[in-house]
Tab-separated table of N, CA and C in Angstrom:
chain	number	residue	atom	x	y	z
A	713	MET	N	-39.100	-7.913	-14.772
A	713	MET	CA	-38.545	-7.693	-15.927
A	713	MET	C	-37.745	-6.766	-15.588
A	714	GLN	N	-36.508	-7.489	-16.843
A	714	GLN	CA	-35.593	-6.406	-16.749
A	714	GLN	C	-34.884	-5.109	-16.663
A	715	ARG	N	-33.817	-4.927	-15.604
A	715	ARG	CA	-33.854	-3.124	-16.291
A	715	ARG	C	-32.509	-2.971	-17.342
A	716	TYR	N	-32.449	-2.022	-17.844
A	716	TYR	CA	-31.219	-1.921	-18.879
A	716	TYR	C	-31.201	-0.551	-18.166
A	717	TYR	N	-29.765	0.204	-18.622
A	717	TYR	CA	-29.444	1.419	-17.794
A	717	TYR	C	-28.305	2.055	-19.337
A	718	ALA	N	-28.977	3.160	-19.582
A	718	ALA	CA	-27.984	3.917	-19.971
A	718	ALA	C	-26.629	4.627	-19.769
A	719	HIS	N	-25.700	4.660	-19.833
A	719	HIS	CA	-24.275	5.119	-19.606
A	719	HIS	C	-23.850	6.248	-20.584
A	720	VAL	N	-23.671	7.676	-19.671
A	720	VAL	CA	-23.794	9.207	-20.193
A	720	VAL	C	-22.671	9.895	-20.250
A	721	ASN	N	-22.393	10.510	-21.286
A	721	ASN	CA	-20.791	11.110	-21.216
A	721	ASN	C	-21.000	12.831	-20.282
A	722	GLU	N	-19.995	13.227	-19.894
A	722	GLU	CA	-20.313	14.540	-19.343
A	722	GLU	C	-21.279	15.725	-20.543
A	723	GLN	N	-21.531	15.452	-21.505
A	723	GLN	CA	-22.121	16.003	-22.549
A	723	GLN	C	-23.642	15.645	-22.256
A	724	GLY	N	-23.809	14.307	-21.775
A	724	GLY	CA	-25.172	14.191	-21.813
A	724	GLY	C	-25.495	12.806	-22.759
A	725	LYS	N	-24.627	12.927	-23.651
A	725	LYS	CA	-24.460	11.708	-24.771
A	725	LYS	C	-24.781	10.354	-24.400
A	726	VAL	N	-25.565	9.740	-24.809
A	726	VAL	CA	-25.654	8.063	-24.312
A	726	VAL	C	-25.024	7.565	-25.360
A	727	TYR	N	-23.459	7.116	-24.887
A	727	TYR	CA	-22.790	6.033	-25.335
A	727	TYR	C	-22.853	4.640	-25.233
A	728	GLY	N	-23.699	3.946	-24.494
A	728	GLY	CA	-23.539	2.735	-23.775
A	728	GLY	C	-24.811	2.289	-23.210
A	729	VAL	N	-25.636	1.437	-23.897
A	729	VAL	CA	-26.579	0.821	-22.992
A	729	VAL	C	-26.511	-0.271	-22.422
A	730	SER	N	-26.159	-0.918	-21.247
A	730	SER	CA	-26.303	-2.414	-20.664
A	730	SER	C	-27.149	-2.876	-19.463
A	731	MET	N	-26.774	-4.013	-19.036
A	731	MET	CA	-28.064	-4.330	-17.872
A	731	MET	C	-27.320	-4.409	-16.604
A	732	ASN	N	-26.426	-3.518	-16.293
A	732	ASN	CA	-25.442	-3.139	-15.078
A	732	ASN	C	-25.456	-1.799	-15.031
A	733	PRO	N	-26.131	-1.461	-13.784
A	733	PRO	CA	-26.111	-0.104	-12.821
A	733	PRO	C	-24.383	0.098	-12.895
A	734	SER	N	-23.939	1.259	-12.788
A	734	SER	CA	-22.673	1.350	-12.832
A	734	SER	C	-22.353	3.456	-11.748
A	735	ILE	N	-21.209	3.183	-11.566
A	735	ILE	CA	-21.098	4.843	-11.304
A	735	ILE	C	-19.238	5.238	-12.003
A	736	MET	N	-19.795	6.066	-12.486
A	736	MET	CA	-18.397	6.647	-13.335
A	736	MET	C	-17.277	7.596	-12.203
A	737	VAL	N	-16.349	7.056	-12.293
A	737	VAL	CA	-15.679	7.499	-11.654
A	737	VAL	C	-13.953	8.022	-11.702
A	738	PRO	N	-13.398	9.585	-11.772
A	738	PRO	CA	-12.705	10.235	-12.830
A	738	PRO	C	-11.220	9.735	-12.456
A	739	LEU	N	-10.750	9.477	-13.296
A	739	LEU	CA	-9.195	8.592	-13.104
A	739	LEU	C	-8.343	10.120	-13.418
A	740	PRO	N	-7.206	9.951	-12.967
A	740	PRO	CA	-5.965	11.603	-12.891
A	740	PRO	C	-5.829	10.949	-14.163
A	741	VAL	N	-4.911	9.761	-14.970
A	741	VAL	CA	-4.647	9.125	-15.812
A	741	VAL	C	-5.077	7.913	-16.262
A	742	TYR	N	-4.483	7.682	-17.719
A	742	TYR	CA	-5.355	6.400	-18.436
A	742	TYR	C	-3.897	5.428	-17.699
A	743	ASP	N	-4.806	4.511	-16.956
A	743	ASP	CA	-3.804	3.060	-16.499
A	743	ASP	C	-4.746	1.803	-16.324
A	744	SER	N	-4.554	0.622	-17.309
A	744	SER	CA	-4.921	-0.305	-17.212
A	744	SER	C	-4.357	-1.055	-15.870
A	745	ASN	N	-3.690	-0.895	-15.274
A	745	ASN	CA	-3.750	-1.449	-13.987
A	745	ASN	C	-4.915	-1.590	-12.743
A	746	TYR	N	-6.228	-0.319	-13.683
A	746	TYR	CA	-7.140	-0.306	-12.790
A	746	TYR	C	-8.181	-1.017	-12.945
A	747	MET	N	-7.943	-1.886	-14.079
A	747	MET	CA	-9.069	-2.977	-14.573
A	747	MET	C	-8.491	-4.270	-13.149
A	748	ASN	N	-10.174	-4.512	-13.228
A	748	ASN	CA	-10.117	-5.826	-11.975
A	748	ASN	C	-9.586	-5.108	-10.656
A	749	THR	N	-9.809	-3.931	-10.179
A	749	THR	CA	-10.071	-3.774	-9.033
A	749	THR	C	-11.037	-3.345	-8.537
A	750	PHE	N	-11.362	-3.371	-6.959
A	750	PHE	CA	-12.605	-3.448	-6.665
A	750	PHE	C	-12.285	-1.476	-5.999
A	751	TYR	N	-13.538	-1.242	-6.116
A	751	TYR	CA	-13.671	0.897	-5.929
A	751	TYR	C	-14.731	0.578	-4.607
A	752	ASP	N	-13.860	1.289	-3.795
A	752	ASP	CA	-14.703	1.778	-2.132
A	752	ASP	C	-15.143	2.677	-2.145
A	753	GLU	N	-16.903	3.001	-2.442
A	753	GLU	CA	-17.456	4.621	-2.860
A	753	GLU	C	-17.107	5.011	-0.795
A	754	LYS	N	-16.656	4.388	-0.143
A	754	LYS	CA	-16.849	5.224	1.257
A	754	LYS	C	-15.497	5.973	1.386
A	755	THR	N	-14.340	5.678	0.906
A	755	THR	CA	-12.814	5.345	0.781
A	755	THR	C	-12.364	6.340	-0.683
A	756	GLY	N	-13.494	6.411	-1.711
A	756	GLY	CA	-13.007	6.658	-2.828
A	756	GLY	C	-11.342	6.157	-3.029
A	757	GLN	N	-11.264	5.244	-2.834
A	757	GLN	CA	-9.951	4.082	-2.687
A	757	GLN	C	-10.141	2.985	-4.043
A	758	PHE	N	-9.340	3.014	-4.762
A	758	PHE	CA	-8.769	1.588	-5.339
A	758	PHE	C	-8.448	0.548	-5.036
A	759	ILE	N	-9.255	-0.509	-4.898
A	759	ILE	CA	-8.420	-1.898	-3.635
A	759	ILE	C	-8.079	-2.815	-4.620
A	760	GLY	N	-6.648	-3.381	-4.910
A	760	GLY	CA	-7.048	-4.771	-5.087
A	760	GLY	C	-5.250	-5.613	-5.591
A	761	ILE	N	-5.069	-6.447	-5.101
A	761	ILE	CA	-4.065	-7.261	-4.599
A	761	ILE	C	-4.136	-8.551	-6.047
A	762	ARG	N	-3.062	-8.143	-6.397
A	762	ARG	CA	-2.705	-9.120	-7.709
A	762	ARG	C	-0.981	-10.060	-7.393
A	763	ILE	N	-1.598	-11.361	-7.977
A	763	ILE	CA	-1.466	-12.905	-6.888
A	763	ILE	C	-0.080	-12.951	-8.068
A	764	THR	N	0.868	-13.199	-7.637
A	764	THR	CA	2.344	-13.875	-8.444
A	764	THR	C	2.341	-15.125	-8.629
A	765	LEU	N	1.646	-16.123	-9.107
A	765	LEU	CA	2.217	-17.630	-8.928
A	765	LEU	C	3.692	-17.949	-9.518
A	766	SER	N	4.334	-18.592	-8.468
A	766	SER	CA	5.473	-18.515	-9.064
A	766	SER	C	6.140	-20.677	-8.745
A	767	ALA	N	6.271	-21.170	-9.726
A	767	ALA	CA	7.418	-23.015	-9.469
A	767	ALA	C	8.671	-22.960	-9.349
A	768	ASP	N	9.340	-23.179	-8.266
A	768	ASP	CA	11.054	-23.779	-8.636
A	768	ASP	C	11.381	-24.480	-9.564
A	769	LYS	N	10.639	-25.479	-9.748
A	769	LYS	CA	10.182	-26.087	-11.528
A	769	LYS	C	9.600	-26.745	-11.671
A	770	THR	N	9.102	-26.200	-13.037
A	770	THR	CA	8.053	-26.339	-14.139
A	770	THR	C	7.697	-27.765	-14.374
A	771	GLU	N	9.162	-28.642	-14.481
A	771	GLU	CA	9.151	-29.948	-14.804
A	771	GLU	C	10.044	-31.210	-13.654
A	772	ILE	N	8.909	-32.011	-13.569
A	772	ILE	CA	9.019	-32.733	-12.748
A	772	ILE	C	9.165	-34.814	-12.869
A	773	SER	N	9.646	-35.380	-12.344
A	773	SER	CA	9.401	-36.345	-12.232
A	773	SER	C	8.000	-37.108	-11.657
A	774	ALA	N	7.264	-37.830	-12.704
A	774	ALA	CA	6.468	-38.936	-11.887
A	774	ALA	C	6.666	-39.385	-10.801
A	775	ASP	N	7.590	-39.101	-10.089
A	775	ASP	CA	7.837	-40.448	-9.467
A	775	ASP	C	7.519	-40.738	-7.911
A	776	GLY	N	6.392	-39.966	-7.672
A	776	GLY	CA	5.505	-39.526	-6.522
A	776	GLY	C	6.890	-39.141	-5.095
A	777	THR	N	8.107	-38.764	-5.792
A	777	THR	CA	8.836	-38.148	-4.511
A	777	THR	C	9.609	-36.752	-4.895
A	778	ASP	N	9.423	-36.940	-6.052
A	778	ASP	CA	9.786	-35.607	-6.451
A	778	ASP	C	9.642	-34.490	-6.402
A	779	THR	N	9.679	-33.511	-6.021
A	779	THR	CA	8.484	-32.258	-5.655
A	779	THR	C	8.528	-31.005	-6.512
A	780	ALA	N	7.670	-30.034	-6.690
A	780	ALA	CA	8.091	-28.476	-7.002
A	780	ALA	C	6.874	-27.912	-5.943
A	781	THR	N	8.207	-26.786	-5.401
A	781	THR	CA	6.986	-25.289	-4.957
A	781	THR	C	6.741	-24.589	-5.594
A	782	VAL	N	5.503	-24.383	-5.706
A	782	VAL	CA	4.727	-23.065	-5.685
A	782	VAL	C	4.793	-22.416	-4.821
A	783	THR	N	4.795	-20.942	-4.952
A	783	THR	CA	4.924	-19.901	-4.215
A	783	THR	C	3.678	-18.578	-4.554
A	784	ALA	N	3.241	-18.186	-3.733
A	784	ALA	CA	2.359	-16.624	-4.581
A	784	ALA	C	2.990	-15.663	-3.426
A	785	SER	N	2.660	-14.977	-4.940
A	785	SER	CA	3.359	-13.513	-4.089
A	785	SER	C	2.441	-12.507	-4.386
A	786	PHE	N	2.281	-11.104	-3.073
A	786	PHE	CA	0.964	-10.217	-3.616
A	786	PHE	C	1.665	-8.952	-3.994
A	787	LYS	N	1.007	-8.366	-4.708
A	787	LYS	CA	1.365	-6.302	-4.938
A	787	LYS	C	-0.469	-6.325	-5.181
A	788	ASN	N	-0.199	-4.786	-4.776
A	788	ASN	CA	-1.549	-4.436	-4.647
A	788	ASN	C	-1.753	-3.897	-6.364
A	789	TRP	N	-2.466	-3.108	-6.600
A	789	TRP	CA	-3.098	-3.296	-7.867
A	789	TRP	C	-2.083	-2.179	-8.571
A	790	ASP	N	-1.104	-0.768	-8.324
A	790	ASP	CA	-0.562	-0.054	-8.707
A	790	ASP	C	1.138	-1.187	-8.305
A	791	GLY	N	1.213	-1.907	-8.061
A	791	GLY	CA	2.582	-1.825	-7.797
A	791	GLY	C	3.236	-1.627	-6.899
A	792	THR	N	2.529	-1.518	-5.424
A	792	THR	CA	3.236	-1.110	-4.030
A	792	THR	C	3.560	-2.625	-3.955
A	793	PRO	N	4.141	-3.290	-2.416
A	793	PRO	CA	4.794	-4.251	-2.048
A	793	PRO	C	2.719	-4.468	-0.985
A	794	ALA	N	2.509	-5.730	-0.955
A	794	ALA	CA	1.067	-5.842	-0.722
A	794	ALA	C	1.090	-6.686	0.827
A	795	GLU	N	0.693	-6.380	1.677
A	795	GLU	CA	0.505	-8.046	3.053
A	795	GLU	C	-0.778	-8.617	2.864
A	796	TYR	N	-0.922	-9.897	2.393
A	796	TYR	CA	-2.034	-10.205	2.182
A	796	TYR	C	-1.883	-11.549	3.763
A	797	THR	N	-2.835	-11.603	4.535
A	797	THR	CA	-3.261	-12.899	5.861
A	797	THR	C	-4.118	-13.981	5.881
A	798	LYS	N	-5.276	-14.145	4.634
A	798	LYS	CA	-6.070	-14.490	5.017
A	798	LYS	C	-5.578	-16.139	3.931
A	799	ASP	N	-6.199	-17.430	4.333
A	799	ASP	CA	-6.153	-18.051	3.546
A	799	ASP	C	-6.701	-17.681	2.054
A	800	LEU	N	-5.851	-18.452	1.001
A	800	LEU	CA	-5.743	-18.705	-0.618
A	800	LEU	C	-6.535	-19.964	-0.759
A	801	VAL	N	-7.145	-19.685	-1.968
A	801	VAL	CA	-8.137	-20.790	-2.454
A	801	VAL	C	-7.557	-21.480	-3.588
A	802	VAL	N	-7.257	-22.678	-3.748
A	802	VAL	CA	-5.966	-22.536	-4.784
A	802	VAL	C	-6.999	-23.740	-5.473
A	803	SER	N	-6.927	-23.943	-6.842
A	803	SER	CA	-6.926	-25.304	-7.834
A	803	SER	C	-5.968	-25.789	-8.712
A	804	VAL	N	-5.641	-26.932	-7.878
A	804	VAL	CA	-4.521	-27.687	-9.029
A	804	VAL	C	-5.576	-28.581	-9.276
A	805	ASP	N	-5.413	-28.176	-10.637
A	805	ASP	CA	-6.519	-28.994	-12.002
A	805	ASP	C	-8.175	-29.478	-11.674
A	806	GLY	N	-8.916	-28.364	-11.195
A	806	GLY	CA	-10.022	-28.294	-10.812
A	806	GLY	C	-10.204	-28.645	-9.298
A	807	VAL	N	-9.483	-28.994	-8.487
A	807	VAL	CA	-9.691	-30.007	-7.315
A	807	VAL	C	-8.980	-28.756	-6.130
A	808	ARG	N	-9.736	-28.413	-5.429
A	808	ARG	CA	-10.064	-27.189	-4.441
A	808	ARG	C	-9.373	-27.596	-2.822
A	809	THR	N	-8.403	-27.045	-3.140
A	809	THR	CA	-7.697	-26.685	-1.541
A	809	THR	C	-7.558	-25.358	-0.849
A	810	VAL	N	-7.298	-25.430	-0.062
A	810	VAL	CA	-7.049	-24.021	0.873
A	810	VAL	C	-5.062	-23.996	1.201
A	811	LEU	N	-4.667	-22.929	0.598
A	811	LEU	CA	-3.224	-22.785	0.899
A	811	LEU	C	-3.399	-21.495	1.942
A	812	LYS	N	-2.412	-22.322	3.361
A	812	LYS	CA	-2.537	-21.128	4.597
A	812	LYS	C	-1.036	-20.983	4.587
A	813	LYS	N	-0.881	-19.277	4.974
A	813	LYS	CA	0.472	-18.247	5.486
A	813	LYS	C	0.994	-19.227	6.188
A	814	GLU	N	2.354	-19.717	5.990
A	814	GLU	CA	3.147	-20.415	6.844
A	814	GLU	C	4.686	-19.790	6.988
A	815	LYS	N	5.107	-19.298	8.109
A	815	LYS	CA	6.003	-18.937	8.396
A	815	LYS	C	6.579	-17.645	6.934
A	816	GLY	N	5.158	-16.673	7.285
A	816	GLY	CA	5.651	-15.575	6.393
A	816	GLY	C	5.231	-16.091	4.839
A	817	THR	N	5.124	-17.113	4.845
A	817	THR	CA	5.245	-17.516	3.157
A	817	THR	C	3.649	-18.170	3.175
A	818	TYR	N	3.077	-18.375	1.647
A	818	TYR	CA	1.943	-19.205	0.924
A	818	TYR	C	2.845	-19.928	0.123
A	819	LYS	N	2.848	-21.340	0.075
A	819	LYS	CA	3.619	-22.038	-0.871
A	819	LYS	C	3.213	-23.166	-0.411
A	820	MET	N	3.155	-24.567	-1.727
A	820	MET	CA	2.628	-25.833	-1.665
A	820	MET	C	3.619	-26.700	-2.884
A	821	LYS	N	3.373	-27.490	-1.890
A	821	LYS	CA	4.609	-28.852	-2.511
A	821	LYS	C	3.756	-29.961	-3.198
A	822	LEU	N	4.218	-29.702	-4.513
A	822	LEU	CA	3.172	-30.881	-5.362
A	822	LEU	C	4.387	-31.992	-5.614
A	823	SER	N	3.569	-33.208	-5.800
A	823	SER	CA	4.112	-34.511	-6.500
A	823	SER	C	2.926	-35.455	-7.038
A	824	SER	N	3.643	-36.642	-7.868
A	824	SER	CA	2.615	-37.117	-8.577
A	824	SER	C	3.478	-38.138	-8.840
A	825	ALA	N	2.593	-39.551	-9.139
A	825	ALA	CA	3.535	-40.869	-9.483
A	825	ALA	C	2.734	-40.278	-11.180
A	826	VAL	N	1.566	-39.616	-11.160
A	826	VAL	CA	0.878	-39.808	-12.417
A	826	VAL	C	1.624	-38.435	-13.463
A	827	GLU	N	1.585	-38.923	-15.017
A	827	GLU	CA	2.112	-38.360	-15.664
A	827	GLU	C	1.250	-37.249	-16.354
A	828	GLY	N	1.642	-36.370	-16.343
A	828	GLY	CA	0.516	-35.010	-17.170
A	828	GLY	C	1.199	-33.703	-16.766
A	829	ILE	N	0.480	-32.899	-16.998
A	829	ILE	CA	0.399	-31.485	-16.491
A	829	ILE	C	-0.445	-31.263	-15.788
A	830	LYS	N	-0.084	-30.415	-14.637
A	830	LYS	CA	-0.974	-30.319	-13.813
A	830	LYS	C	-0.616	-28.370	-13.437
A	831	THR	N	-2.599	-27.778	-13.799
A	831	THR	CA	-2.516	-26.441	-13.587
A	831	THR	C	-2.875	-25.712	-12.199
A	832	ILE	N	-2.153	-25.240	-11.714
A	832	ILE	CA	-2.541	-24.439	-10.390
A	832	ILE	C	-2.670	-23.086	-10.838
A	833	SER	N	-3.904	-22.756	-9.855
A	833	SER	CA	-4.365	-21.383	-10.018
A	833	SER	C	-4.762	-21.182	-8.630
A	834	ILE	N	-5.402	-19.583	-8.439
A	834	ILE	CA	-5.714	-18.962	-7.458
A	834	ILE	C	-7.010	-18.860	-7.550
A	835	ILE	N	-8.359	-19.286	-6.451
A	835	ILE	CA	-9.850	-18.544	-7.417
A	835	ILE	C	-9.826	-17.699	-6.705
A	836	THR	N	-10.054	-16.526	-7.276
A	836	THR	CA	-10.180	-15.089	-7.162
A	836	THR	C	-11.281	-14.674	-6.506
A	837	SER	N	-12.308	-15.666	-6.990
A	837	SER	CA	-13.760	-14.902	-6.093
A	837	SER	C	-13.922	-15.230	-4.683
A	838	GLU	N	-13.176	-15.880	-4.034
A	838	GLU	CA	-13.441	-15.976	-3.087
A	838	GLU	C	-12.824	-14.914	-2.238
A	839	ASP	N	-12.473	-14.065	-2.234
A	839	ASP	CA	-12.040	-12.600	-2.043
A	839	ASP	C	-12.441	-11.298	-3.076
A	840	PRO	N	-12.916	-10.346	-2.952
A	840	PRO	CA	-13.528	-9.540	-4.176
A	840	PRO	C	-12.094	-8.970	-4.232
A	841	HIS	N	-11.261	-8.738	-2.777
A	841	HIS	CA	-9.872	-8.155	-3.433
A	841	HIS	C	-9.081	-8.294	-3.743
A	842	LEU	N	-8.906	-9.628	-4.255
A	842	LEU	CA	-8.178	-10.501	-5.112
A	842	LEU	C	-8.353	-10.268	-6.506
A	843	MET	N	-7.549	-9.541	-7.007
A	843	MET	CA	-7.394	-10.082	-8.701
A	843	MET	C	-6.797	-10.879	-9.686
A	844	ASP	N	-7.414	-11.278	-11.079
A	844	ASP	CA	-7.449	-12.957	-11.694
A	844	ASP	C	-5.268	-12.650	-11.357
A	845	SER	N	-4.846	-13.789	-11.408
A	845	SER	CA	-3.657	-14.009	-11.805
A	845	SER	C	-3.638	-15.138	-13.010
A	846	GLN	N	-2.661	-15.136	-13.524
A	846	GLN	CA	-2.459	-16.380	-14.081
A	846	GLN	C	-1.653	-17.300	-13.423
A	847	PRO	N	-1.874	-18.463	-13.930
A	847	PRO	CA	-1.936	-19.747	-13.194
A	847	PRO	C	-0.441	-20.199	-13.765
A	848	VAL	N	-0.368	-21.273	-12.987
A	848	VAL	CA	1.240	-21.931	-13.323
A	848	VAL	C	1.431	-23.333	-13.536
A	849	LYS	N	1.905	-24.373	-14.553
A	849	LYS	CA	1.586	-25.190	-14.936
A	849	LYS	C	2.929	-26.128	-14.602
A	850	VAL	N	2.596	-27.176	-14.016
A	850	VAL	CA	4.719	-28.039	-13.867
A	850	VAL	C	4.110	-29.430	-14.340
A	851	ASN	N	4.712	-29.883	-15.116
A	851	ASN	CA	4.359	-30.980	-15.939
A	851	ASN	C	5.481	-32.185	-15.282
A	852	PHE	N	4.500	-32.900	-15.053
A	852	PHE	CA	5.343	-33.996	-14.578
A	852	PHE	C	5.406	-35.629	-16.005
A	853	VAL	N	6.685	-35.713	-15.913
A	853	VAL	CA	7.249	-36.486	-17.055
A	853	VAL	C	7.322	-38.228	-16.115
A	854	ALA	N	7.078	-38.909	-17.253
A	854	ALA	CA	8.187	-41.001	-17.028
A	854	ALA	C	9.479	-40.317	-15.956
A	855	PRO	N	9.663	-41.072	-15.303
A	855	PRO	CA	10.724	-41.366	-14.733
A	855	PRO	C	11.625	-41.565	-15.453
A	856	SER	N	12.921	-41.413	-15.438
A	856	SER	CA	14.390	-41.953	-16.089
A	856	SER	C	14.737	-43.249	-15.541
A	857	LYS	N	14.592	-44.160	-16.347
A	857	LYS	CA	15.250	-45.620	-15.752
A	857	LYS	C	16.574	-45.726	-15.562
């Protein structure tokens, strides 16, 4: 049997019904950066690491030798610098690969002999502290003759 939960405000008025039990945590101010963070009930802290992917080139020749370098950088949910040391699970057009931190950075080189746009994204479900990030696209174009 499914369970349902009433979401009740401070005055006792029900403002929503859902299938998700939840806790309400008072915030000092409205800040959309709280969205997609992880709340640690033991410490009372919001945790979330936002990943930004960038590519040094968004269009390269599909000649198998030209490369684009995709780099991942990290900030805490509130914009302060974040240190991240775990391996990242990356998807390149749906194919998963592991990206390891090397020499202090997360970088991956891409090349292809096939024309088309490749989408690179982080699989955030592998770590609950990672927040959703925007993918980056690299366009592989026909080599010039």
